[in-house]
mmCIF file of C-alpha atoms in Angstrom:
data_model
loop_
_atom_site.group_PDB
_atom_site.id
_atom_site.type_symbol
_atom_site.label_atom_id
_atom_site.label_comp_id
_atom_site.label_asym_id
_atom_site.label_seq_id
_atom_site.Cartn_x
_atom_site.Cartn_y
_atom_site.Cartn_z
ATOM 1 C CA MET D 1 0.628 -3.237 -15.886
ATOM 2 C CA LEU D 2 -1.147 -4.104 -13.055
ATOM 3 C CA SER D 3 -4.220 -2.127 -13.610
ATOM 4 C CA GLU D 4 -4.900 -4.569 -16.952
ATOM 5 C CA VAL D 5 -4.179 -7.542 -14.882
ATOM 6 C CA SER D 6 -6.881 -6.183 -12.057
ATOM 7 C CA ARG D 7 -9.198 -6.013 -15.233
ATOM 8 C CA LEU D 8 -8.720 -9.086 -16.907
ATOM 9 C CA LEU D 9 -8.935 -11.271 -13.946
ATOM 10 C CA LYS D 10 -11.572 -9.212 -12.425
ATOM 11 C CA ILE D 11 -9.556 -9.019 -9.066
ATOM 12 C CA MET D 12 -8.357 -6.081 -6.701
ATOM 13 C CA THR D 13 -4.613 -6.011 -6.634
ATOM 14 C CA VAL D 14 -2.032 -3.662 -4.635
ATOM 15 C CA ARG D 15 1.122 -2.485 -5.868
ATOM 16 C CA GLY D 16 4.022 -0.832 -3.836
ATOM 17 C CA SER D 17 6.349 0.207 -3.100
ATOM 18 C CA ILE D 18 6.720 2.634 -5.778
ATOM 19 C CA LEU D 19 9.209 5.536 -5.475
ATOM 20 C CA GLU D 20 6.502 8.453 -6.953
ATOM 21 C CA ARG D 21 7.847 11.505 -7.675
ATOM 22 C CA TYR D 22 5.531 14.374 -7.466
ATOM 23 C CA LYS D 23 6.230 18.041 -7.197
ATOM 24 C CA GLY D 24 9.780 17.749 -6.707
ATOM 25 C CA ARG D 25 9.449 15.626 -3.933
ATOM 26 C CA ILE D 26 9.751 11.054 -3.677
ATOM 27 C CA TYR D 27 7.219 9.361 -1.830
ATOM 28 C CA ASN D 28 6.865 5.714 -1.137
ATOM 29 C CA THR D 29 3.571 4.976 -2.482
ATOM 30 C CA TYR D 30 1.303 2.011 -3.007
ATOM 31 C CA CYS D 31 -1.629 1.788 -5.501
ATOM 32 C CA VAL D 32 -4.832 -0.429 -5.051
ATOM 33 C CA PHE D 33 -6.515 -1.279 -8.121
ATOM 34 C CA GLY D 34 -10.204 -2.536 -8.615
ATOM 35 C CA ASN D 35 -11.659 -5.493 -10.428
ATOM 36 C CA ASP D 36 -12.383 -2.675 -12.975
ATOM 37 C CA GLY D 37 -8.846 -1.997 -13.519
ATOM 38 C CA LYS D 38 -9.524 1.707 -12.034
ATOM 39 C CA LEU D 39 -7.090 3.274 -9.494
ATOM 40 C CA LYS D 40 -9.308 3.039 -6.238
ATOM 41 C CA ALA D 41 -6.824 4.300 -4.160
ATOM 42 C CA LYS D 42 -2.903 5.529 -3.345
ATOM 43 C CA HIS D 43 -1.176 5.642 0.098
ATOM 44 C CA ARG D 44 1.951 7.580 0.472
ATOM 45 C CA LYS D 45 3.817 6.238 3.670
ATOM 46 C CA ILE D 46 3.489 8.198 6.424
ATOM 47 C CA HIS D 47 5.583 6.596 9.092
ATOM 48 C CA LEU D 48 9.193 6.465 7.657
ATOM 49 C CA PHE D 49 11.894 4.012 8.697
ATOM 50 C CA ASP D 50 14.796 5.773 10.353
ATOM 51 C CA ILE D 51 17.531 3.597 12.442
ATOM 52 C CA ASP D 52 20.753 4.576 13.828
ATOM 53 C CA ILE D 53 22.864 2.188 15.999
ATOM 54 C CA PRO D 54 26.313 3.401 16.075
ATOM 55 C CA GLY D 55 28.903 1.010 14.890
ATOM 56 C CA LYS D 56 26.119 -1.130 13.503
ATOM 57 C CA ILE D 57 23.893 0.288 11.170
ATOM 58 C CA THR D 58 22.086 3.540 9.918
ATOM 59 C CA PHE D 59 19.050 3.791 7.620
ATOM 60 C CA MET D 60 17.337 6.931 6.924
ATOM 61 C CA GLU D 61 14.400 6.992 4.727
ATOM 62 C CA SER D 62 13.644 10.720 5.916
ATOM 63 C CA LYS D 63 16.726 11.757 3.941
ATOM 64 C CA THR D 64 15.171 10.664 0.881
ATOM 65 C CA LEU D 65 11.621 10.424 1.281
ATOM 66 C CA THR D 66 8.734 12.600 2.054
ATOM 67 C CA VAL D 67 6.425 11.818 4.580
ATOM 68 C CA GLY D 68 2.565 11.165 3.328
ATOM 69 C CA GLU D 69 -0.175 13.448 4.578
ATOM 70 C CA ALA D 70 -2.486 10.855 5.686
ATOM 71 C CA PRO D 71 -3.663 7.201 6.456
ATOM 72 C CA THR D 72 -5.907 5.854 3.388
ATOM 73 C CA ILE D 73 -8.834 4.014 3.781
ATOM 74 C CA VAL D 74 -10.443 2.026 1.080
ATOM 75 C CA ALA D 75 -13.260 -0.588 0.842
ATOM 76 C CA THR D 76 -12.085 -4.031 0.038
ATOM 77 C CA SER D 77 -12.523 -7.832 0.777
ATOM 78 C CA LEU D 78 -8.622 -8.190 0.904
ATOM 79 C CA ILE D 79 -7.375 -10.416 3.976
ATOM 80 C CA CYS D 80 -4.036 -11.304 5.266
ATOM 81 C CA CYS D 81 -2.713 -14.632 6.765
ATOM 82 C CA PHE D 82 -3.974 -14.401 10.443
ATOM 83 C CA THR D 83 -7.744 -12.820 9.534
ATOM 84 C CA PHE D 84 -8.068 -15.536 6.832
ATOM 85 C CA HIS D 85 -8.172 -18.354 9.926
ATOM 86 C CA LEU D 86 -11.131 -16.187 11.518
ATOM 87 C CA ILE D 87 -14.457 -17.735 10.093
ATOM 88 C CA THR D 88 -16.327 -14.802 11.554
ATOM 89 C CA VAL D 89 -14.194 -12.138 9.826
ATOM 90 C CA MET D 90 -14.917 -14.204 6.443
ATOM 91 C CA LEU D 91 -19.086 -14.444 6.916
ATOM 92 C CA LEU D 92 -18.817 -10.741 7.380
ATOM 93 C CA LEU D 93 -17.098 -10.138 4.019
ATOM 94 C CA LEU D 94 -19.381 -12.274 2.200
ATOM 95 C CA SER D 95 -22.336 -10.422 3.577
#
C-alpha cells in the first residue's frame, strides 16, 4: 500500500488515477500521503475530458465519471520538472 511506502521511506507520495466509487457514483481520484503514511488530501477530478471529432475519435469521461466539487489544496514540497530548475523556488521550499 502506498501509505506504507510513504511511512517507511518518510516521503510524501501521490497516487492516482484511482476510480473511486462513492454513494453510487464514480470519481477519478488522486490521494496524497504524508511522510507519516497518513492521507493528507484526496482530489476528485473537476475537469472531465470529453472529445468528439466525427469520424475520428469520441471519448467522453462525463458518461462514466462524476465531476469533483472543488480544487484541492495541500501543503507540500513536491515539485515538477520545470520548477526544479528554478533555484529561487528551491530556496523558498527549504526556508
